[in-house]
C-alpha cells in the first residue's frame, strides 16, 4: 500500500518534477512568515547581567543560531527537561528524532540519494551496453534528466533497482562510502558530506550533552545513510531509521551474506514515520525536527505525548546562502505542516533569520574515506 | 512469504505440538554431550596465586557460572576485545545480540507469549459470548489446549488476532504490563518476570560494563517484550529486535494513535534474524547468544565477521532445576545448530554443568507493576 502512495526506496516522489526543471526557478516563498511562536514559555532575552560571574559564563552551545525566540525556546526546552521540576524527563526517555533530507543535510536541487543513483548509472554504464538504447538509462546517460523521468515515479524504479540492489549489504556500504568520498554538490561545490547544516549539528550535540539519544528518522534509504551518519552527525547506524528494501540471507560458498533484493520493505515517510519510530525505537520522542510535510505525522506523534515537547520545522528561507522553497516546492514541500506549526505553536526556524551560518567550515576530513 | 514458512507473530510453530502434549514427557537429551569446546584460547585455571593482592582481587563477574572452560572462554573473550592488542574492538562495534525465549527467559512448557495469549482469551471471553461455541476459543475456554491447537498453526491465528490486535500500541503495552504483574509460571510457581536466567543476566551486565551494547534479537513479538525488557534485563526498548505486526497511524478525535492491525509485518526468526539485525542495528554483532535452531543463522552471521567472535548456545540439560530438551523438542528445538556448534567450536553452555544457579532469588519487585 505504501508503494502506490509514496515513492520507491524513500526518494520523495515530488522530487521528480523539480528535477525535470533542473531547479531553474525556485517557487516564491510564503510571503509573510508569522513571528516565531513561543509555545515553550521561552525566557525573553534579558539586559541584566547573568547571576554567574563572567569567568564562569557558560559557553554558547548554539553559536550558529542568532539570538532570538527560536534559539531561546530550544535552550529553554533542554533546560526544563533536564532540571528537577515538573517538566523533568528521565534520561532514558530523552529521545529526539531528526528528519535527514532538508533537516540535517541539503535536499536541493535533488535528494542526495538521487544524485548518487544517477552517478552510479553513469559509473555502471560500461558494464551495461544495452542501456544506451533503453530508457530511462539512455536519457540519464545523455544528461537528459527531464527525459529520464518523463514517465514519472515509475521511471525511477529501474534506476534504483540497477544501482541499489543485486549486491550484498557489505558491497553496497562500500559503494556508498566511496561515492561520498569524492562526489561534490553541484551548487555549493563542496563534498556532500559537508552539505550538512551547522546549526543542526549544534542542536544534535546540545541534546546529546544533555542525555538525549538522537535518532535519524528519514524517508531516505536506511543503508544509504548509515555508512556516513556516524561521521557526519555522530549518530550510529543503530540509531538510523529509514526506508528499507527487501533483504535475503544466503550462504555463498558456506559464507553467509545478506543480499539486497528488488522490492520495497517499508517506506519510512509521512504516516510511515510514527510507525518506523514505534518499530525501531519503541517509545515516543519528546523532541522532533523536520522540514516538510513528510515530517508532519512525526511531529504530531511527538506532540501528542504528555509533558514538555519540542517540535521544530526548518524553513528554507535563504535563497542566497542555500535555496528558498516551501509551499510550492516539489522537493521538501512544506505546506500543511507549516499551517499546523503556526496553529499549534511548533517552532519554525528560518534559515535566513535564525541561522548565522548554514554549512560547517570546509574541512578535508569531512569527506568519508572508503574502507 | 515468511508467513507460510514460519509461525505467526513470532511464536515458534513447533511449540504447538508440545503444547498439545502439555509437556507430559520431555524427549531424551543428546546422549553424550561433547566437552565444551575451547576455541577462544581460554586460559587454563591456574593454581598459582594471582599477581594482584588479595584485597584487590577482582570480583567474580559471573558468580552463577561454575568455574570451567565455558566461563573462562566468556571472560577471555571480553578481556581480549577490550584490551589493546590484535583482538581489540572499538566500543561502538561491541554489539552483542541475545535470543530471548530459552536464552534469557524460560520457554517451557510453552512460550511465555502463548501463555499470555491464552490468559487473555479467558480474560476477554465475557465480552465475546460467541467464543463459547467457536473453536479455537471454545477449546481454550474449556481448558482443552490440544483441541484448541488441533488445527495446527492456523488455529493460533484467530487467538493472536483476538488478543494482540485491534487496540492501540499504548493500550497493548498496558495490557502486557498488567499481565506480567500477576501471571505466574505453572511449573516454577514464580512470576514470569522472575523466570529469567541468572547466569545470562550476569553475562549481560559483564558485557555492558565492558562497553558492549546489548540487544535482544527474538522471534517473539517486539511489543510483547518491550514493556518488560528494561526491568528484566536492563535492555531499553530501542535495543529490542523482534517480530512485528502491521501498524497503522490514525487520528482519533484529532489525537494520533498507532493501531495494531491483523497481519504480519516481519518474522524475526531463523533466516529473519540476520535480516532483523541488519535492519535494526546496521552492524554485525561480535557476540551472539541463542539456544535453538532458530538462532543458527544469527550465530553464523556473527561468526562470519572478522576478528574475535563469541557464539554461545544455551543447552537445556537440567531436568531437575528447569527442563531438559534439545534435538527432539518441538519448542526450542536444538539440533542442526548443535551440530554446527560442535563442528565450528561455538560455545555450548550446559545448564546442568555450567550454571550454579538457574533463576534469580525471588524478589517482590521482579514483577512488573502496571503503569
XYZ file of C-alpha atoms in Angstrom:
742
model
C 0.000 0.000 0.000
C 2.889 2.318 0.748
C 4.395 1.790 -2.649
C 1.405 3.068 -4.514
C 1.113 6.076 -2.258
C 4.675 7.115 -1.818
C 7.830 6.868 -3.793
C 10.195 3.998 -4.286
C 13.071 3.405 -1.890
C 12.212 6.503 0.036
C 13.148 9.045 -2.583
C 10.373 11.628 -2.377
C 8.156 11.386 -5.423
C 7.653 15.097 -5.796
C 11.340 15.496 -6.455
C 10.936 14.258 -9.969
C 9.128 17.332 -11.169
C 11.707 19.717 -9.864
C 14.441 17.535 -11.223
C 12.931 17.887 -14.657
C 13.242 21.640 -14.440
C 16.745 21.354 -13.002
C 15.946 23.793 -10.246
C 15.684 26.612 -12.800
C 13.226 28.642 -10.792
C 12.579 28.367 -7.101
C 8.920 28.941 -6.297
C 8.051 32.009 -4.264
C 8.214 31.665 -0.535
C 5.371 32.064 1.884
C 5.003 35.845 1.714
C 4.756 36.820 5.325
C 6.239 34.469 7.804
C 4.468 34.783 11.141
C 6.522 35.581 14.167
C 8.229 32.504 15.552
C 5.798 31.063 18.069
C 6.939 30.860 21.648
C 4.873 27.998 22.996
C 7.557 26.904 25.355
C 7.465 29.927 27.607
C 10.929 30.892 26.450
C 12.538 33.432 28.714
C 12.799 36.787 26.988
C 16.387 37.873 26.384
C 17.319 39.979 29.368
C 19.512 43.044 29.567
C 20.518 42.423 33.144
C 23.809 40.722 33.867
C 23.678 36.973 34.444
C 23.984 35.822 38.028
C 27.118 33.831 37.291
C 30.474 35.591 37.220
C 31.905 36.278 33.783
C 34.633 33.725 34.114
C 32.028 31.028 34.657
C 29.665 32.189 31.924
C 28.558 29.033 30.157
C 29.715 28.639 26.582
C 27.129 29.292 23.894
C 26.041 25.811 22.867
C 24.264 27.083 19.750
C 26.761 29.611 18.353
C 25.375 29.386 14.809
C 21.884 30.352 15.970
C 21.077 34.047 16.092
C 19.864 35.244 19.477
C 16.084 35.316 19.451
C 12.978 33.419 20.451
C 13.714 30.263 18.408
C 17.151 29.754 19.923
C 15.843 30.611 23.375
C 12.972 28.163 23.030
C 15.378 25.334 22.190
C 17.654 26.182 25.119
C 14.694 26.588 27.442
C 13.243 23.217 26.483
C 16.547 21.467 27.152
C 16.917 23.253 30.476
C 13.417 22.382 31.609
C 13.516 18.644 30.797
C 16.918 18.253 32.454
C 16.225 20.277 35.610
C 14.392 18.706 38.558
C 10.860 20.044 38.463
C 7.524 19.472 36.772
C 8.994 19.148 33.261
C 11.912 16.884 34.188
C 12.311 13.855 31.909
C 14.365 10.811 32.912
C 17.406 10.215 30.712
C 16.105 7.034 29.013
C 13.013 8.909 27.814
C 15.062 11.725 26.274
C 14.541 10.606 22.693
C 14.945 13.102 19.850
C 14.234 12.308 16.203
C 15.543 14.175 13.173
C 14.454 14.019 9.584
C 17.520 13.987 7.310
C 16.827 15.428 3.819
C 16.346 19.173 4.228
C 16.654 18.993 8.016
C 20.210 17.758 8.562
C 21.598 17.872 5.029
C 20.628 19.686 1.871
C 17.979 18.230 -0.444
C 18.113 20.657 -3.376
C 18.350 20.600 -6.343
C 17.728 16.889 -5.813
C 17.839 14.396 -2.963
C 21.450 13.362 -2.368
C 20.411 9.737 -2.773
C 19.114 10.553 -6.254
C 22.388 12.262 -7.157
C 24.114 9.054 -6.042
C 21.718 6.996 -8.160
C 22.438 8.982 -11.316
C 26.191 8.905 -10.715
C 26.031 5.136 -10.258
C 24.146 4.704 -13.525
C 26.921 6.568 -15.311
C 29.579 4.563 -13.466
C 27.974 1.201 -14.222
C 27.111 2.018 -17.842
C 30.206 0.394 -19.362
C 29.019 -2.942 -17.938
C 25.588 -2.421 -19.489
C 25.940 -1.528 -23.180
C 22.208 -2.173 -23.578
C 21.468 0.937 -21.504
C 22.494 3.155 -24.428
C 19.310 2.190 -26.226
C 16.984 1.843 -23.276
C 15.197 4.475 -21.243
C 15.377 5.702 -18.562
C 19.087 4.759 -18.685
C 19.575 6.206 -22.167
C 18.308 9.632 -21.122
C 20.357 9.626 -17.910
C 23.489 8.840 -19.899
C 22.650 11.607 -22.357
C 22.329 14.052 -19.483
C 18.628 14.483 -20.190
C 17.129 14.175 -16.741
C 13.748 15.509 -17.737
C 13.527 12.806 -20.373
C 14.737 10.108 -17.996
C 11.998 10.933 -15.557
C 9.278 11.789 -18.049
C 7.475 8.602 -17.098
C 7.091 9.833 -13.534
C 7.733 7.713 -10.497
C 7.846 4.505 -12.497
C 10.886 5.715 -14.419
C 12.841 5.777 -11.223
C 12.291 2.131 -10.359
C 14.678 0.593 -12.917
C 17.328 3.163 -11.945
C 17.011 2.270 -8.264
C 16.948 -1.457 -8.906
C 20.068 -1.187 -11.078
C 22.013 0.839 -8.521
C 20.700 -0.250 -5.106
C 20.018 -3.973 -5.437
C 21.625 -7.177 -6.594
C 24.632 -6.846 -4.312
C 25.354 -7.711 -0.683
C 24.854 -5.208 2.119
C 28.627 -5.074 2.572
C 29.209 -4.293 -1.098
C 26.580 -1.557 -1.086
C 28.095 0.033 2.001
C 31.472 0.223 0.268
C 29.940 1.777 -2.857
C 28.172 4.440 -0.779
C 31.301 5.289 1.185
C 33.368 5.545 -1.981
C 30.808 7.882 -3.561
C 30.695 10.200 -0.568
C 34.487 10.374 -0.598
C 34.528 12.099 -3.998
C 31.111 13.406 -5.069
C 30.511 17.145 -4.808
C 27.355 19.213 -4.645
C 26.670 20.997 -7.974
C 25.727 24.342 -6.451
C 27.831 24.533 -3.302
C 30.944 22.958 -4.825
C 31.724 21.106 -1.612
C 31.563 17.399 -0.807
C 28.063 16.192 0.001
C 29.436 15.186 3.382
C 29.892 18.921 4.050
C 26.418 19.913 2.884
C 25.074 19.457 6.395
C 23.605 22.248 8.482
C 25.952 23.564 11.146
C 23.128 24.858 13.384
C 21.541 21.408 13.404
C 24.889 19.772 14.256
C 24.931 22.080 17.257
C 21.407 21.021 18.267
C 22.427 17.352 17.996
C 25.440 17.985 20.239
C 23.459 20.052 22.728
C 20.875 17.320 23.102
C 23.427 14.531 23.463
C 25.363 16.504 26.053
C 22.097 16.667 27.957
C 21.462 12.948 27.960
C 19.379 12.684 24.810
C 19.641 9.780 22.426
C 19.445 11.239 18.901
C 17.880 9.305 16.019
C 17.534 9.976 12.324
C 14.004 9.195 11.093
C 14.126 9.701 7.354
C 12.284 8.682 4.219
C 15.706 8.049 2.682
C 17.159 4.586 2.287
C 18.475 3.378 5.641
C 21.554 1.731 4.131
C 22.387 4.813 2.080
C 22.585 6.962 5.203
C 24.211 4.615 7.683
C 27.691 4.466 6.142
C 28.105 8.204 6.830
C 25.808 9.196 9.709
C 28.349 8.479 12.424
C 30.953 10.696 10.806
C 28.557 13.431 9.684
C 26.299 13.618 12.708
C 27.716 11.395 15.447
C 24.683 9.127 15.002
C 25.500 5.404 14.992
C 23.829 3.051 12.499
C 21.521 1.546 15.131
C 20.002 5.000 15.625
C 19.141 5.488 11.970
C 15.555 4.727 10.946
C 14.826 4.845 7.240
C 13.140 3.211 4.299
C 14.158 -0.374 3.667
C 14.275 -2.731 0.732
C 13.989 -6.478 0.888
C 16.986 -8.414 2.199
C 17.708 -12.105 1.776
C 20.011 -14.237 3.902
C 22.088 -16.593 1.770
C 25.078 -18.879 2.168
C 27.614 -18.281 -0.603
C 30.408 -20.848 -0.554
C 29.364 -21.517 3.022
C 29.720 -17.871 3.983
C 26.571 -16.001 4.980
C 25.653 -12.830 3.127
C 22.663 -10.507 3.054
C 21.586 -9.752 -0.496
C 19.759 -6.554 -1.378
C 16.779 -7.604 -3.466
C 14.474 -5.597 -5.676
C 11.328 -4.762 -3.750
C 10.216 -2.355 -1.082
C 10.031 -3.462 2.511
C 8.963 -0.244 4.232
C 8.658 3.424 3.298
C 9.526 5.483 6.341
C 7.768 8.687 5.350
C 4.587 10.624 6.159
C 2.331 8.226 8.152
C 5.223 5.764 7.998
C 7.390 7.880 10.301
C 5.458 7.244 13.527
C 5.258 3.572 12.502
C 9.011 3.455 11.925
C 9.585 5.162 15.281
C 7.422 2.620 17.093
C 9.067 -0.346 15.377
C 12.599 0.832 15.764
C 12.661 2.914 18.929
C 9.583 1.675 20.757
C 8.991 4.885 22.629
C 7.689 8.284 21.700
C 10.202 11.086 21.095
C 9.986 14.190 23.260
C 11.609 16.293 20.531
C 11.279 16.043 16.762
C 12.819 18.051 13.942
C 11.706 18.152 10.312
C 11.318 20.476 7.361
C 8.498 19.201 5.167
C 5.015 17.754 5.039
C 6.649 14.333 5.175
C 7.518 15.101 8.792
C 4.069 16.288 9.841
C 2.917 12.985 11.343
C 6.215 12.513 13.205
C 5.763 15.919 14.818
C 2.098 15.189 15.587
C 3.070 11.879 17.196
C 5.739 13.632 19.249
C 3.418 16.455 20.282
C 0.717 14.036 21.448
C 2.772 12.741 24.369
C 2.419 14.200 27.828
C 4.942 16.589 29.360
C 7.316 19.052 27.753
C 7.721 18.667 23.986
C 9.771 20.338 21.275
C 8.608 20.301 17.658
C 10.666 22.270 15.146
C 10.468 22.805 11.401
C 13.447 24.089 9.443
C 12.106 26.657 6.978
C 14.258 27.036 3.862
C 14.060 30.805 3.510
C 17.567 31.638 2.368
C 17.874 31.856 -1.418
C 21.322 33.370 -1.159
C 23.132 31.016 1.177
C 21.073 27.877 0.388
C 17.767 27.549 -1.522
C 14.419 29.167 -0.700
C 11.387 26.917 -1.028
C 8.274 25.812 0.830
C 4.607 25.502 -0.192
C 5.093 25.123 -3.949
C 8.228 23.019 -3.963
C 8.129 19.513 -5.361
C 11.106 18.563 -3.186
C 10.627 19.056 0.519
C 7.196 20.640 0.147
C 6.290 22.462 3.354
C 2.633 23.418 3.300
C 0.194 21.569 5.580
C 2.891 21.087 8.214
C 3.637 24.832 8.169
C -0.031 25.583 8.759
C -0.125 23.117 11.627
C 3.059 24.580 13.102
C 1.563 28.050 13.014
C -1.698 26.845 14.527
C -0.169 24.721 17.253
C 2.826 26.840 18.111
C 5.515 24.459 16.889
C 8.837 26.195 16.359
C 9.692 27.293 12.830
C 13.369 28.076 12.324
C 14.012 30.418 9.419
C 17.343 29.621 7.825
C 17.678 33.250 6.763
C 16.697 34.849 10.063
C 17.667 32.289 12.709
C 20.887 30.832 11.351
C 24.144 32.801 11.362
C 25.869 30.026 9.443
C 24.456 27.394 7.113
C 27.280 24.921 6.499
C 30.296 23.975 8.601
C 33.665 25.383 7.641
C 35.085 23.259 4.819
C 37.366 20.569 6.137
C 39.237 17.898 4.212
C 38.269 15.229 6.706
C 34.571 15.874 6.205
C 34.566 13.636 3.164
C 34.220 9.998 4.040
C 37.141 7.796 3.106
C 36.211 4.413 1.653
C 37.164 1.456 3.796
C 6.492 -15.495 2.221
C 7.604 -15.545 5.830
C 4.120 -16.333 6.969
C 3.905 -19.555 5.064
C 7.308 -20.662 6.214
C 7.352 -19.622 9.817
C 4.824 -19.105 12.511
C 2.504 -16.238 13.166
C 3.562 -13.280 15.284
C 6.808 -14.937 16.057
C 5.508 -17.739 18.204
C 7.554 -20.712 17.135
C 5.463 -23.120 15.161
C 6.907 -26.231 16.642
C 5.585 -25.185 20.013
C 2.099 -26.289 19.131
C 2.932 -29.962 19.154
C 4.468 -29.890 22.585
C 1.615 -27.767 23.837
C -0.767 -30.461 22.737
C 1.021 -32.960 24.946
C 1.176 -30.430 27.784
C 4.829 -31.169 28.377
C 3.925 -34.639 29.635
C 7.184 -36.220 28.545
C 10.404 -34.414 27.852
C 12.276 -36.045 24.996
C 15.635 -37.642 25.748
C 18.639 -35.406 25.635
C 21.571 -35.749 23.336
C 23.218 -38.795 24.910
C 26.812 -37.748 25.189
C 27.465 -34.085 25.178
C 30.939 -33.370 23.899
C 33.311 -31.453 26.098
C 32.713 -27.732 25.869
C 34.899 -26.535 23.016
C 37.610 -24.043 23.809
C 38.011 -22.176 20.557
C 38.858 -18.943 22.242
C 42.167 -19.996 23.713
C 40.782 -19.706 27.189
C 43.478 -19.528 29.813
C 43.562 -22.695 31.875
C 42.690 -22.129 35.505
C 45.948 -21.732 37.320
C 46.972 -22.911 40.746
C 49.464 -20.135 41.267
C 48.453 -17.094 43.243
C 47.186 -14.132 41.225
C 49.585 -11.229 40.834
C 47.166 -8.799 42.482
C 46.976 -8.640 46.260
C 44.000 -10.382 47.818
C 42.347 -7.123 48.796
C 42.312 -6.021 45.181
C 41.198 -9.345 43.758
C 38.609 -8.507 41.123
C 35.081 -9.563 41.927
C 33.765 -12.606 40.103
C 31.608 -11.062 37.388
C 29.949 -14.399 36.592
C 29.260 -15.852 40.054
C 26.466 -18.139 38.824
C 28.766 -19.794 36.319
C 30.737 -22.814 37.506
C 34.482 -22.484 37.031
C 35.430 -24.254 33.826
C 36.212 -23.759 30.165
C 32.852 -22.189 29.215
C 33.064 -19.481 31.862
C 36.728 -18.913 31.107
C 36.053 -18.601 27.395
C 33.450 -15.884 28.011
C 35.783 -13.958 30.327
C 38.695 -14.406 27.968
C 36.716 -13.103 25.005
C 35.672 -9.989 26.913
C 39.238 -9.388 28.078
C 40.665 -9.783 24.594
C 38.277 -7.415 22.783
C 38.677 -4.730 25.451
C 42.468 -4.896 25.825
C 44.744 -3.065 23.383
C 46.156 -5.693 21.045
C 45.271 -7.634 17.941
C 41.748 -8.537 19.126
C 40.805 -5.099 20.423
C 37.388 -3.875 19.259
C 36.371 -0.220 19.431
C 33.455 0.449 21.778
C 30.872 1.304 19.063
C 31.471 -2.062 17.418
C 30.913 -4.007 20.645
C 27.466 -5.273 19.702
C 26.062 -8.377 21.399
C 22.748 -9.983 20.452
C 20.665 -12.315 22.603
C 17.784 -14.540 21.669
C 15.061 -14.288 24.332
C 12.890 -17.450 24.560
C 15.037 -20.195 26.065
C 18.134 -17.976 26.153
C 17.167 -15.178 28.556
C 13.835 -16.464 29.885
C 12.199 -19.845 30.043
C 10.196 -21.154 27.071
C 8.755 -24.386 28.525
C 6.095 -25.770 28.759
C 5.053 -23.057 26.299
C 6.351 -19.718 25.064
C 5.513 -17.034 27.611
C 3.781 -15.070 24.859
C 1.484 -18.041 24.261
C 0.663 -18.265 27.957
C -0.235 -14.574 27.768
C -2.393 -15.238 24.701
C -4.384 -17.989 26.413
C -4.833 -15.931 29.567
C -6.081 -13.025 27.511
C -8.620 -15.231 25.721
C -10.014 -16.257 29.113
C -9.990 -12.657 30.297
C -11.742 -11.309 27.220
C -14.274 -14.165 26.976
C -17.092 -12.366 28.833
C -17.075 -9.732 26.100
C -17.305 -12.446 23.440
C -20.151 -14.843 24.257
C -19.851 -16.248 20.734
C -16.488 -17.784 21.667
C -18.247 -20.457 23.742
C -19.423 -22.095 20.560
C -16.481 -21.356 18.304
C -13.109 -23.048 18.085
C -10.293 -22.481 18.818
C -11.753 -20.202 21.529
C -14.198 -22.822 22.747
C -11.443 -25.354 23.410
C -9.197 -22.772 25.093
C -12.036 -21.807 27.411
C -12.678 -25.485 28.171
C -9.025 -25.929 29.091
C -8.517 -28.252 26.145
C -5.314 -26.923 24.649
C -4.730 -29.945 22.467
C -8.154 -29.426 20.939
C -7.640 -25.701 20.527
C -4.488 -26.272 18.564
C -5.584 -29.392 16.714
C -5.750 -27.392 13.514
C -2.035 -26.655 13.737
C -0.536 -23.248 13.159
C -3.718 -21.892 11.638
C -5.607 -22.394 14.908
C -3.326 -19.904 16.553
C -4.109 -17.060 14.175
C -7.587 -16.170 15.492
C -6.262 -16.366 19.053
C -3.455 -13.964 18.246
C -5.654 -11.604 16.283
C -8.165 -11.504 19.154
C -5.551 -10.796 21.803
C -2.792 -8.850 20.041
C -4.583 -6.590 17.549
C -7.434 -4.113 17.306
C -6.070 -1.839 20.003
C -3.529 0.976 20.101
C 0.142 0.364 20.885
C -0.337 2.197 24.180
C -3.282 0.001 25.177
C -1.388 -3.174 24.319
C 1.605 -2.054 26.360
C -0.625 -1.566 29.396
C -2.225 -4.990 28.946
C 1.186 -6.661 28.753
C 2.481 -4.862 31.838
C -0.627 -5.752 33.804
C -0.304 -9.410 32.836
C 3.353 -9.632 33.867
C 2.465 -8.069 37.215
C 0.328 -11.046 38.211
C 0.827 -14.085 35.973
C 2.873 -16.972 37.365
C 4.714 -19.815 35.716
C 2.829 -23.123 36.122
C 5.879 -25.216 36.994
C 8.144 -22.800 38.830
C 5.354 -21.003 40.709
C 7.077 -17.673 40.377
C 6.154 -14.613 38.323
C 7.178 -14.912 34.679
C 9.277 -11.814 35.268
C 11.432 -13.982 37.551
C 11.724 -16.872 35.106
C 14.865 -15.353 33.647
C 18.265 -16.975 33.769
C 20.556 -15.517 36.399
C 23.767 -16.576 34.602
C 22.632 -14.766 31.482
C 21.786 -11.632 33.467
C 25.398 -11.745 34.621
C 26.653 -12.046 31.047
C 24.522 -9.055 30.032
C 25.970 -6.992 32.886
C 29.524 -8.124 32.210
C 29.252 -7.100 28.574
C 27.673 -3.733 29.316
C 30.292 -2.966 31.946
C 32.823 -3.565 29.183
C 31.308 -1.126 26.730
C 29.016 -3.503 24.865
C 25.587 -2.510 23.651
C 23.287 -5.477 24.309
C 20.328 -6.251 22.037
C 17.545 -8.799 22.173
C 17.015 -10.443 18.771
C 13.995 -12.690 19.208
C 11.301 -14.385 17.201
C 8.860 -13.171 19.837
C 6.618 -10.187 19.306
C 8.607 -6.983 19.739
C 5.811 -5.163 21.571
C 5.232 -8.091 23.921
C 8.833 -7.952 25.122
C 9.489 -4.228 25.253
C 7.254 -3.348 28.207
C 9.431 -5.545 30.454
C 12.907 -5.812 28.944
C 14.284 -2.754 30.674
C 13.259 -4.023 34.096
C 14.118 -7.691 33.462
C 17.356 -7.298 31.549
C 18.357 -3.635 31.569
C 17.692 -3.570 27.821
C 15.813 -0.474 26.594
C 13.018 -0.791 24.023
C 15.156 0.609 21.215
C 17.519 -2.345 21.660
C 14.823 -4.981 21.255
C 14.503 -6.566 17.813
C 11.549 -8.890 17.329
C 8.705 -9.959 15.109
C 6.301 -7.199 14.156
C 2.681 -6.929 13.115
C 1.193 -4.247 10.935
C 0.703 -0.813 12.477
C -1.494 1.989 11.205
C -1.198 5.674 12.034
C -4.598 7.224 12.675
C -6.034 10.452 14.040
C -8.774 9.749 16.591
C -10.586 12.904 17.667
C -7.568 14.770 16.363
C -5.176 12.740 18.518
C -2.701 10.476 16.745
C -2.623 6.790 17.632
C -0.903 3.710 16.259
C -3.342 0.856 15.810
C -2.195 -2.768 15.906
C -3.728 -4.403 12.860
C -4.164 -8.048 11.965
C -1.363 -9.047 9.632
C 2.279 -9.941 9.863
C 4.929 -7.378 9.063
C 8.132 -9.333 9.759
C 9.052 -12.624 11.413
C 12.381 -12.186 13.131
C 13.389 -15.833 13.295
C 15.745 -18.256 11.554
C 16.949 -16.504 8.340
C 14.988 -13.478 9.547
C 17.370 -12.860 12.452
C 20.327 -11.611 10.396
C 17.856 -9.557 8.351
C 16.382 -8.070 11.531
C 19.883 -7.338 12.816
C 20.829 -5.530 9.628
C 17.631 -3.506 9.542
C 17.612 -2.574 13.170
C 21.237 -2.426 14.212
C 23.002 -1.976 10.901
C 26.195 -3.613 12.015
C 27.261 -7.163 12.671
C 27.390 -8.389 16.270
C 30.686 -9.636 17.634
C 28.904 -11.857 20.163
C 25.638 -13.758 19.818
C 23.745 -15.981 22.240
C 20.959 -18.416 21.432
C 19.574 -21.808 22.350
C 17.815 -23.251 19.316
C 17.912 -23.841 15.596
C 16.068 -20.535 15.251
C 19.312 -18.855 16.298
C 21.602 -20.725 13.927
C 21.683 -18.063 11.212
C 22.259 -15.294 13.754
C 25.285 -17.146 15.086
C 26.525 -17.870 11.552
C 26.164 -14.196 10.639
C 28.050 -13.206 13.784
C 30.790 -15.776 13.231
C 31.370 -14.640 9.649
C 32.780 -11.267 10.676
C 36.485 -10.705 11.055
C 38.258 -10.516 14.409
C 37.396 -12.096 17.745
C 33.899 -13.561 17.979
C 31.824 -15.253 20.654
C 28.998 -17.599 19.705
C 27.222 -19.402 22.544
C 24.293 -21.799 22.738
C 22.453 -22.406 25.999
C 21.826 -26.155 26.225
C 18.791 -27.077 28.316
C 20.223 -30.091 30.108
C 18.742 -29.695 33.562
C 15.523 -31.666 34.027
C 15.581 -31.082 37.753
C 16.072 -27.340 38.033
C 14.489 -26.379 34.686
C 13.532 -28.610 31.712
C 15.795 -30.872 29.659
C 15.262 -30.780 25.903
C 17.135 -30.420 22.654
C 17.038 -32.365 19.358
C 13.516 -33.776 19.647
C 11.770 -30.853 21.260
C 9.036 -29.047 19.386
C 9.719 -25.896 21.422
C 13.235 -24.580 21.189
C 14.489 -27.455 19.068
C 18.284 -27.570 19.163
C 19.574 -29.935 16.501
C 21.300 -28.520 13.418
C 22.668 -25.595 15.430
C 24.130 -28.018 17.992
C 25.886 -29.907 15.225
C 27.258 -26.675 13.818
C 28.383 -25.550 17.267
C 30.251 -28.820 17.775
C 31.820 -28.622 14.324
C 32.830 -24.991 14.487
C 33.766 -24.728 18.125
C 30.979 -22.413 19.238
C 30.483 -22.465 22.983
C 27.738 -24.706 24.362
C 26.738 -23.875 27.925
C 25.143 -26.786 29.742
C 22.589 -25.522 32.217
C 23.236 -28.559 34.386
C 27.007 -28.470 34.304
C 27.899 -24.808 33.763
C 25.268 -22.997 35.814
C 25.360 -22.958 39.614
C 22.029 -21.141 39.705
C 19.204 -21.059 37.185
C 16.854 -18.307 38.356
C 17.485 -15.168 40.407
C 16.452 -15.161 44.049
C 12.725 -14.402 44.231
C 12.095 -10.739 44.793
C 8.801 -8.899 45.042
C 9.993 -6.099 42.800
C 10.800 -8.503 39.979
C 7.193 -8.456 38.876
C 6.373 -5.527 36.667
C 3.822 -3.087 38.026
C 1.302 -1.757 35.524
C 1.569 1.917 34.784
